[in-house]
């Protein structure tokens, strides 16, 4: 074999070609640093398959990257249609650019391929023709939210098409050999970088020194003609730090998931064109989008994991640091880590000892979802078959114990599965409830949660329905609560009617207190959206981002659709096994179902009041509903009574459409449900009569205190590690809050650590885990629960 480097290949790519990545016939796990040409190798593998008449699937974890890739690859493969399949396409108003049948190169999100494997019979025309399944960012197999679904998707696809090869790509895998063995393939790795990476740790004594140190670092790079990419832990810090840098005379901008799609693209363009010297970003830029810089700074080495702040994984740090160094422009790339002077663990990151990717399939709800997907798809119909399927999972390959039979029994008891005896075998089937979970790609726990609340004796109000969805495990965006929001939330809740919250002594939602508060805030934001219909205005009033509202609407639409399907099941009479339903005319929709359908239209269109009922008509959105209301047709009933002449007097409305709308409005299926009689939510503002600030006391309970010499303590678990000292009987802390003369959460944490009697008695008085006995929804006590 000729091993001389080809003129257009870098050494890493040449090594992969020499090892036969493109034509070995085996699945391959490929680990190469960011920017070393993994995507090019995947593209050439796909080109080889296309030349032999096959198709290829490329999984991208980000919708934006999928769009970007499909645009560029359309010109790369002019004779092979390139299709993009994400949640942004294939729905009313936005058809697929290229159909599944016509696409030869299929760029998808993992979630879309998951849906295809669950409904594989509808996709059988193309699944057997796929030669390469490229999985970009393979390390997402270890992601707590998406990992188990990705594992199940890959597993199902390989069983549907056993001749398909998997090409897994990543820059950070601590166990690539194990992953390759699981895929029955080979592994190849390279440490070669076109631009060498140099590591540096910048030490600070006090966190308020960090901005000045950052300005020094990025100014040095700017003066040398380079750009800096700065990673921080939160969106607010991202914005504030970018503004601070601009105030220092630097051309700085910010990038995070709260920005709209167009805003992010504008920011990315400005950085690529060197119009921006410093880009401050959250982890949204950790993978996918190609934005190299001479210098990458990790301003924060802690990240929020949903419960508290924990040190960043080595994998995460290298995913971010790997963007340092622009090929052809920079002799070296700089990775700069900011760490406190007393914290020495930052030095370990430069060693690049990546954490192993561990399967998340052992989590019970993840396992339940995958069992249901296997049964519903028909790829496993008995418990024995399920055991064989999961015996080949990554979890089992890693030696994890998977209690399949116990989980099947639990799902039978929960009504998600049913058994059918056939001769010598017991066949498993997904029940109608289980099919809803599969169709909407929801965890069984979400469907059971919604069914339990919808089956309650009392009818649910609109706010109750929102709360049921916002408290479900699959609500993809839940807005966090701060202590300062409690009083305003209490006031907002008094405007709502609810049956679920009528008895504060009973948690009907069966969720944790902090999760309940977050769900309440989420519902208030959605309610305000239906009233105002203006994302910018709602975002400003509630201190969030317009893009977050868009995400909430998308998530709520999915959950309300599932709720409607569940309600239809509840409304259907249950007959004994083997009894055929009587032949009868189509049953009218129940009031409960109509309320769900009407609420969904309110959420989708940002409209409330009587005019919202008009959006039940296909083709009437918020704009037409408001136009009709202004024209003297305030609701659905008025539309049904209208004449074609009255409607066509409105500008832009044809006689054909007017006739159709009047006909649909007169349908028995479209009735406005009567309002639900429910009490107002009982709340009261928080009681702040405490010896220390309640917000700081609550935060102190989650911090970790460790001795650091005599009368010195290191306090971790917050956004920054802090140092607390006791000198002359007086505590001090190096945080900005203490510098303002306050008893900060770090001092309080140390006092609790030292068993301060007053604070220990106060904490004991909160009766953690117990519901309040008074007839109010005590938001303060909910917030204080651990």
XYZ file of C-alpha atoms in Angstrom, residues 83-644:
562
model
C -32.179 15.453 2.612
C -32.374 17.072 6.034
C -34.657 15.488 8.616
C -35.052 17.343 11.903
C -37.915 18.554 14.075
C -38.011 21.754 12.003
C -39.299 19.912 8.936
C -42.084 17.489 8.076
C -44.839 19.461 9.780
C -47.602 21.739 8.473
C -46.151 24.779 6.779
C -42.639 23.370 6.479
C -42.397 20.304 4.277
C -39.302 18.139 3.974
C -36.935 19.668 1.374
C -36.223 16.135 0.052
C -38.367 13.105 0.894
C -37.095 9.990 2.647
C -37.622 7.997 -0.530
C -35.647 10.389 -2.744
C -32.773 11.264 -0.393
C -29.521 9.357 -0.894
C -27.666 11.289 1.809
C -29.865 11.664 4.882
C -28.798 14.188 7.523
C -30.820 13.679 10.679
C -30.969 14.402 14.356
C -30.809 11.267 16.526
C -34.406 11.916 17.587
C -35.627 11.730 13.984
C -33.806 8.454 13.298
C -35.226 7.141 16.573
C -38.730 7.840 15.256
C -37.865 6.080 11.978
C -36.664 2.927 13.747
C -39.812 2.790 15.873
C -41.955 3.038 12.721
C -39.532 1.053 10.544
C -42.245 -0.491 8.348
C -43.040 2.980 6.987
C -39.345 3.491 6.171
C -38.457 0.070 4.813
C -37.991 1.491 1.302
C -34.691 3.087 2.363
C -33.433 1.487 5.600
C -31.941 -1.654 3.935
C -30.042 0.529 1.445
C -28.013 2.410 4.071
C -24.338 1.459 3.999
C -22.962 3.973 6.516
C -24.586 5.275 9.678
C -22.336 8.146 10.774
C -22.821 9.135 14.425
C -21.251 12.523 15.059
C -20.347 13.322 18.677
C -20.488 9.652 19.692
C -19.691 10.621 23.279
C -23.339 11.685 23.616
C -23.998 8.006 24.346
C -23.053 8.981 27.885
C -25.355 12.006 28.040
C -27.869 11.756 30.870
C -30.751 13.082 28.760
C -30.107 11.751 25.254
C -27.689 8.861 25.723
C -30.106 5.982 26.311
C -32.287 7.018 23.360
C -29.236 7.228 21.087
C -28.098 3.802 22.267
C -31.532 2.323 21.573
C -31.665 3.977 18.148
C -28.279 2.608 17.069
C -29.188 -0.837 18.362
C -32.508 -0.967 16.492
C -31.004 0.330 13.273
C -28.245 -2.292 13.338
C -30.817 -5.059 13.784
C -32.965 -3.682 10.980
C -29.928 -3.421 8.712
C -27.163 -5.762 9.964
C -24.990 -4.960 6.922
C -24.842 -1.241 7.738
C -21.553 -0.003 9.170
C -21.434 2.539 11.982
C -18.850 5.311 11.885
C -18.663 6.923 15.329
C -16.891 10.293 15.532
C -15.636 12.080 18.617
C -12.701 14.006 19.993
C -13.177 12.794 23.580
C -13.628 9.106 24.365
C -12.063 7.475 27.388
C -13.041 3.981 26.235
C -13.119 4.007 22.440
C -11.897 0.397 22.286
C -14.856 -0.762 24.345
C -17.276 1.233 22.180
C -15.745 -0.280 19.027
C -16.075 -3.787 20.466
C -19.734 -3.114 21.245
C -20.252 -2.140 17.595
C -18.327 -5.240 16.403
C -15.878 -2.869 14.779
C -12.429 -1.398 15.031
C -11.104 1.751 16.652
C -8.622 4.285 15.412
C -7.308 7.372 17.107
C -4.960 10.218 16.435
C -3.555 12.992 18.617
C -2.326 14.984 15.612
C -3.453 18.593 15.448
C -2.660 20.901 12.588
C -2.213 23.649 15.165
C -0.489 22.478 18.384
C -2.373 23.179 21.607
C -0.691 24.884 24.566
C -2.287 24.801 28.026
C -2.122 27.543 30.619
C -3.761 28.047 34.029
C -4.462 31.613 35.174
C -4.746 31.814 38.968
C -6.809 34.320 40.913
C -7.131 34.945 44.643
C -10.554 36.563 44.519
C -13.224 36.021 41.833
C -13.556 39.769 41.330
C -10.037 39.645 39.874
C -11.235 37.458 37.002
C -12.596 40.141 34.625
C -9.329 42.085 34.764
C -7.276 38.945 34.166
C -9.575 38.073 31.254
C -9.117 41.502 29.696
C -5.340 41.083 29.928
C -5.476 37.687 28.212
C -7.759 38.628 25.332
C -6.023 41.988 24.758
C -2.698 40.185 24.356
C -4.243 37.923 21.703
C -5.999 40.829 19.988
C -2.766 42.798 19.754
C -1.145 39.772 18.125
C -3.931 39.630 15.504
C -5.915 36.756 16.992
C -9.378 36.134 18.366
C -10.544 34.680 21.674
C -13.440 32.370 22.479
C -14.464 32.527 26.145
C -16.664 29.834 27.706
C -18.749 30.678 30.783
C -21.310 28.765 32.833
C -24.511 30.800 32.352
C -26.327 32.974 29.863
C -26.473 35.965 32.206
C -22.746 35.820 32.842
C -22.241 35.464 29.102
C -24.080 38.716 28.405
C -22.665 40.682 31.338
C -19.082 39.669 30.620
C -19.380 40.550 26.911
C -20.754 43.976 27.865
C -17.948 44.497 30.385
C -15.362 43.681 27.703
C -17.002 46.130 25.312
C -16.802 48.783 28.013
C -13.046 48.129 28.100
C -12.789 48.971 24.401
C -12.827 45.413 23.019
C -15.034 44.200 20.181
C -16.944 41.539 22.097
C -20.210 39.680 21.550
C -22.102 36.838 23.230
C -23.636 33.536 22.075
C -26.005 31.202 23.933
C -29.113 29.071 23.433
C -31.448 31.860 24.580
C -30.815 33.806 21.375
C -32.983 33.318 18.344
C -31.697 31.271 15.430
C -31.118 34.404 13.329
C -29.298 36.159 16.184
C -26.945 33.236 16.684
C -26.170 33.056 12.968
C -25.413 36.803 12.945
C -23.043 36.452 15.918
C -21.295 33.467 14.291
C -20.884 35.366 11.030
C -19.343 38.327 12.870
C -16.772 36.082 14.535
C -15.896 34.242 11.313
C -15.401 37.555 9.540
C -13.153 38.805 12.385
C -15.559 41.647 13.105
C -15.667 40.316 16.670
C -12.433 40.007 18.628
C -13.856 38.175 21.633
C -16.869 35.874 21.683
C -18.252 34.932 25.096
C -20.345 31.760 24.916
C -22.024 29.048 26.930
C -21.721 25.356 26.094
C -23.858 25.796 22.969
C -20.599 26.183 21.028
C -19.038 23.113 22.623
C -19.791 20.935 19.617
C -20.889 21.156 16.037
C -20.530 24.686 14.716
C -17.045 25.430 13.406
C -15.787 28.625 15.060
C -12.042 28.250 15.703
C -10.080 30.916 17.556
C -6.432 31.397 18.447
C -7.306 31.331 22.134
C -10.012 29.447 24.052
C -10.565 30.505 27.656
C -12.566 28.483 30.152
C -13.548 31.321 32.439
C -15.515 28.888 34.634
C -14.450 25.353 35.500
C -17.809 24.556 37.111
C -21.097 23.792 35.423
C -24.677 23.432 36.637
C -25.820 19.792 36.502
C -29.476 20.401 37.375
C -28.895 20.228 41.121
C -25.807 22.322 41.775
C -22.444 23.374 40.411
C -19.891 20.607 39.862
C -16.411 20.570 38.266
C -16.411 20.225 34.484
C -15.529 16.815 33.086
C -12.248 16.417 31.225
C -14.279 15.506 28.130
C -16.165 18.806 28.333
C -13.023 20.885 28.820
C -11.351 19.283 25.786
C -14.457 19.670 23.639
C -14.212 23.408 24.292
C -10.438 23.767 24.319
C -10.215 21.867 21.042
C -11.471 24.942 19.186
C -8.208 26.761 19.896
C -5.960 27.291 16.887
C -6.973 28.405 13.384
C -5.360 26.263 10.670
C -3.148 28.342 8.400
C -3.354 31.391 10.642
C -2.075 30.466 14.112
C 1.264 28.793 14.949
C -0.278 27.472 18.195
C -3.642 27.405 19.871
C -3.990 28.484 23.495
C -6.245 26.785 26.039
C -6.457 28.981 29.125
C -8.151 27.796 32.326
C -9.165 30.184 35.096
C -8.830 28.646 38.571
C -8.528 29.903 42.179
C -5.037 29.996 43.598
C -5.778 27.357 46.240
C -7.359 24.901 43.779
C -4.752 22.643 42.142
C -7.075 20.207 40.339
C -7.181 22.405 37.218
C -3.746 21.080 36.246
C -5.233 17.648 35.515
C -7.187 18.827 32.485
C -4.103 19.261 30.275
C -3.294 15.550 30.681
C -6.320 14.659 28.526
C -7.367 11.604 30.508
C -10.879 11.371 29.145
C -13.693 9.854 31.167
C -15.203 6.625 29.801
C -18.580 6.859 28.087
C -21.043 4.996 30.311
C -24.466 3.789 29.165
C -27.477 5.468 30.750
C -29.763 2.542 29.999
C -29.717 1.345 33.612
C -31.869 4.318 34.641
C -35.353 2.742 35.115
C -37.308 5.247 33.034
C -34.787 5.043 30.190
C -35.049 1.250 30.251
C -38.846 1.371 30.343
C -38.934 3.641 27.291
C -36.636 1.368 25.295
C -38.577 -1.792 26.221
C -41.768 -0.126 25.047
C -40.117 1.033 21.811
C -38.892 -2.507 21.075
C -42.291 -4.085 21.690
C -44.246 -1.428 19.808
C -41.912 -1.657 16.811
C -42.381 -5.439 16.736
C -38.642 -6.066 16.946
C -39.103 -7.900 20.252
C -42.395 -9.580 21.143
C -41.572 -11.735 24.148
C -39.660 -11.266 27.384
C -37.033 -13.728 26.180
C -36.552 -11.701 23.000
C -36.241 -8.512 25.049
C -33.553 -10.117 27.178
C -31.624 -11.095 24.057
C -31.991 -7.584 22.640
C -30.709 -5.882 25.768
C -28.001 -8.471 26.260
C -26.432 -6.789 23.192
C -26.796 -3.279 24.614
C -23.862 -1.099 25.581
C -25.084 -1.269 29.183
C -24.854 -5.064 29.228
C -21.530 -4.918 27.382
C -20.256 -2.745 30.220
C -21.350 -5.336 32.768
C -24.469 -3.544 33.995
C -27.308 -5.659 35.399
C -30.525 -5.048 33.465
C -33.629 -6.354 35.228
C -35.758 -6.832 32.130
C -38.356 -9.183 33.577
C -39.001 -6.960 36.579
C -39.408 -3.932 34.303
C -41.798 -5.813 32.009
C -43.902 -6.786 35.024
C -44.022 -3.172 36.181
C -45.119 -2.019 32.739
C -47.807 -4.690 32.584
C -49.091 -3.500 35.956
C -48.977 0.109 34.756
C -51.045 -0.663 31.671
C -48.332 0.189 29.150
C -47.992 -3.423 27.970
C -50.399 -6.356 27.762
C -49.890 -10.087 27.326
C -51.473 -12.452 24.823
C -51.119 -16.209 25.196
C -50.357 -18.005 21.914
C -49.840 -21.734 22.099
C -46.545 -22.084 23.984
C -45.601 -18.405 24.040
C -46.772 -15.261 25.770
C -46.699 -12.346 23.309
C -46.269 -8.771 24.476
C -48.188 -5.901 22.916
C -48.101 -2.185 23.523
C -51.440 -1.027 24.890
C -53.115 2.068 23.442
C -51.458 3.991 26.265
C -48.082 2.496 25.377
C -48.582 3.363 21.727
C -49.170 6.997 22.681
C -45.816 7.028 24.486
C -44.075 5.581 21.426
C -45.813 7.794 18.894
C -44.893 10.982 20.753
C -41.454 9.676 21.864
C -42.318 10.177 25.516
C -41.106 8.285 28.527
C -43.740 5.947 30.001
C -43.539 7.959 33.230
C -44.764 11.051 31.361
C -47.778 9.270 29.883
C -48.691 7.678 33.224
C -48.314 11.066 34.924
C -50.669 12.721 32.416
C -53.201 9.881 32.572
C -53.328 9.966 36.368
C -54.084 13.683 36.401
C -56.570 13.553 33.525
C -58.445 10.647 35.146
C -59.002 12.644 38.335
C -62.544 13.106 39.551
C -62.575 16.849 38.949
C -62.280 18.552 35.581
C -59.030 20.431 35.075
C -58.739 24.128 34.327
C -56.472 25.509 31.621
C -53.860 26.297 34.262
C -54.133 22.736 35.613
C -53.552 21.308 32.141
C -50.496 23.506 31.681
C -49.247 22.450 35.100
C -49.777 18.764 34.311
C -47.608 19.109 31.203
C -44.986 21.396 32.780
C -44.495 18.909 35.637
C -44.100 15.905 33.312
C -40.631 14.307 33.010
C -40.502 15.081 29.286
C -41.158 18.818 29.536
C -37.932 19.805 27.805
C -37.562 23.308 29.200
C -38.486 24.148 32.781
C -37.695 27.668 33.954
C -35.766 27.791 37.232
C -36.994 29.858 40.184
C -35.016 32.355 42.220
C -35.940 33.493 45.693
C -36.547 37.018 44.425
C -39.279 35.670 42.109
C -41.418 34.180 44.908
C -43.482 37.186 45.866
C -44.276 38.050 42.248
C -45.142 34.401 41.527
C -47.478 34.315 44.526
C -49.285 37.387 43.212
C -49.532 35.959 39.684
C -50.913 32.647 40.969
C -53.815 34.363 42.738
C -55.175 35.210 39.257
C -55.355 31.529 38.297
C -58.025 28.939 39.068
C -56.935 25.409 39.855
C -58.145 22.133 41.257
C -54.687 20.613 41.445
C -53.533 23.400 43.777
C -56.755 23.786 45.769
C -55.416 21.605 48.605
C -51.874 22.795 49.456
C -51.500 19.950 51.954
C -51.531 17.361 49.169
C -49.056 17.238 46.308
C -51.305 16.023 43.484
C -48.461 16.308 41.010
C -46.141 13.968 42.978
C -43.038 15.963 42.148
C -40.353 17.611 44.253
C -40.929 21.041 45.723
C -38.256 22.835 43.693
C -39.559 21.127 40.551
C -43.080 22.295 41.421
C -41.913 25.885 41.744
C -40.179 25.695 38.383
C -43.327 24.210 36.816
C -45.445 27.004 38.317
C -43.173 29.660 36.849
C -43.213 27.879 33.489
C -47.021 27.878 33.498
C -47.229 31.565 34.381
C -44.945 32.375 31.435
C -47.079 30.283 29.076
C -50.278 31.853 30.417
C -48.818 35.318 29.904
C -47.874 34.329 26.352
C -51.485 33.372 25.557
C -52.664 36.732 26.916
C -50.057 38.968 25.259
C -49.094 36.980 22.150
C -45.732 38.774 22.038
C -42.582 36.756 22.792
C -40.400 39.844 23.253
C -42.807 41.408 25.732
C -43.263 38.205 27.732
C -39.520 37.580 27.798
C -38.866 41.080 29.113
C -41.510 40.833 31.845
C -40.355 37.413 33.067
C -36.618 37.858 32.709
C -36.151 35.104 30.137
C -35.322 34.889 26.434
C -37.744 34.858 23.467
C -36.115 31.659 22.214
C -36.991 29.973 25.521
C -40.637 30.787 24.926
C -40.413 29.221 21.453
C -38.911 26.087 23.011
C -41.669 25.997 25.623
C -44.373 26.301 22.976
C -42.833 23.433 21.003
C -42.561 21.203 24.078
C -46.055 22.064 25.308
C -47.546 21.351 21.878
C -46.103 17.833 21.975
C -47.355 17.197 25.511
C -50.834 18.596 24.850
C -51.121 16.428 21.728
C -50.279 13.413 23.870
C -52.766 14.603 26.521
C -55.502 14.769 23.898
C -54.747 11.190 22.822
C -54.838 10.049 26.458
C -58.119 11.870 27.045
C -59.655 10.084 24.053
C -58.718 6.768 25.677
C -60.276 7.867 28.951
C -63.457 8.882 27.128
C -63.734 5.519 25.332
C -65.886 3.009 27.267
C -63.910 0.032 28.520
C -65.390 -3.307 27.495
C -64.648 -6.794 28.840
C -61.980 -8.790 26.988
C -63.412 -10.214 23.754
C -66.559 -8.042 23.703
C -66.971 -6.110 20.467
C -67.981 -2.433 20.742
C -71.528 -1.715 19.526
C -71.999 -0.107 16.141
C -72.970 3.524 16.698
C -72.556 6.955 15.242
C -69.396 8.849 15.956
C -69.367 10.012 19.558
C -69.063 13.766 20.181
C -65.903 14.975 21.866
C -65.992 15.319 25.619
C -65.685 18.708 27.275
C -62.325 17.638 28.704
C -60.972 16.780 25.264
C -62.268 20.051 23.820
C -60.531 21.974 26.598
C -57.213 20.305 25.780
C -57.597 20.993 22.051
C -58.581 24.616 22.678
C -55.698 25.142 25.105
C -53.287 23.744 22.527
C -54.499 26.340 20.033
C -54.076 29.082 22.628
C -50.488 28.033 23.267
C -49.626 27.616 19.589
C -51.141 30.927 18.537
C -50.536 33.127 21.569
C -54.167 34.064 21.967
C -56.710 33.920 24.796
C -60.335 34.778 25.453
C -63.282 34.027 23.156
C -61.242 34.668 19.998
C -59.074 31.657 20.866
C -61.932 29.347 19.869
C -61.626 30.589 16.279
C -58.165 28.998 16.010
C -59.793 25.557 16.243
C -60.611 26.057 12.566
C -57.905 24.825 10.215
C -56.307 27.864 8.589
C -57.183 30.373 11.308
C -54.185 31.454 13.334
C -53.765 34.324 15.755
C -53.689 36.975 13.007
C -56.956 35.879 11.397
C -58.588 35.305 14.799
C -57.853 38.881 15.797
C -58.984 40.165 12.415
C -62.274 38.254 12.666
C -62.809 39.448 16.234
C -62.229 43.055 15.182
C -64.711 42.490 12.342
C -67.551 41.571 14.709
C -67.024 37.787 14.830
C -65.681 37.281 18.352
C -65.817 33.500 18.700
C -66.587 30.139 17.119
C -70.336 30.364 17.672
C -70.478 33.750 15.945
C -68.505 32.335 13.016
C -70.993 29.477 12.652
C -73.848 32.014 12.448
C -72.049 34.254 9.946
C -72.809 34.542 6.274
C -70.344 34.242 3.429
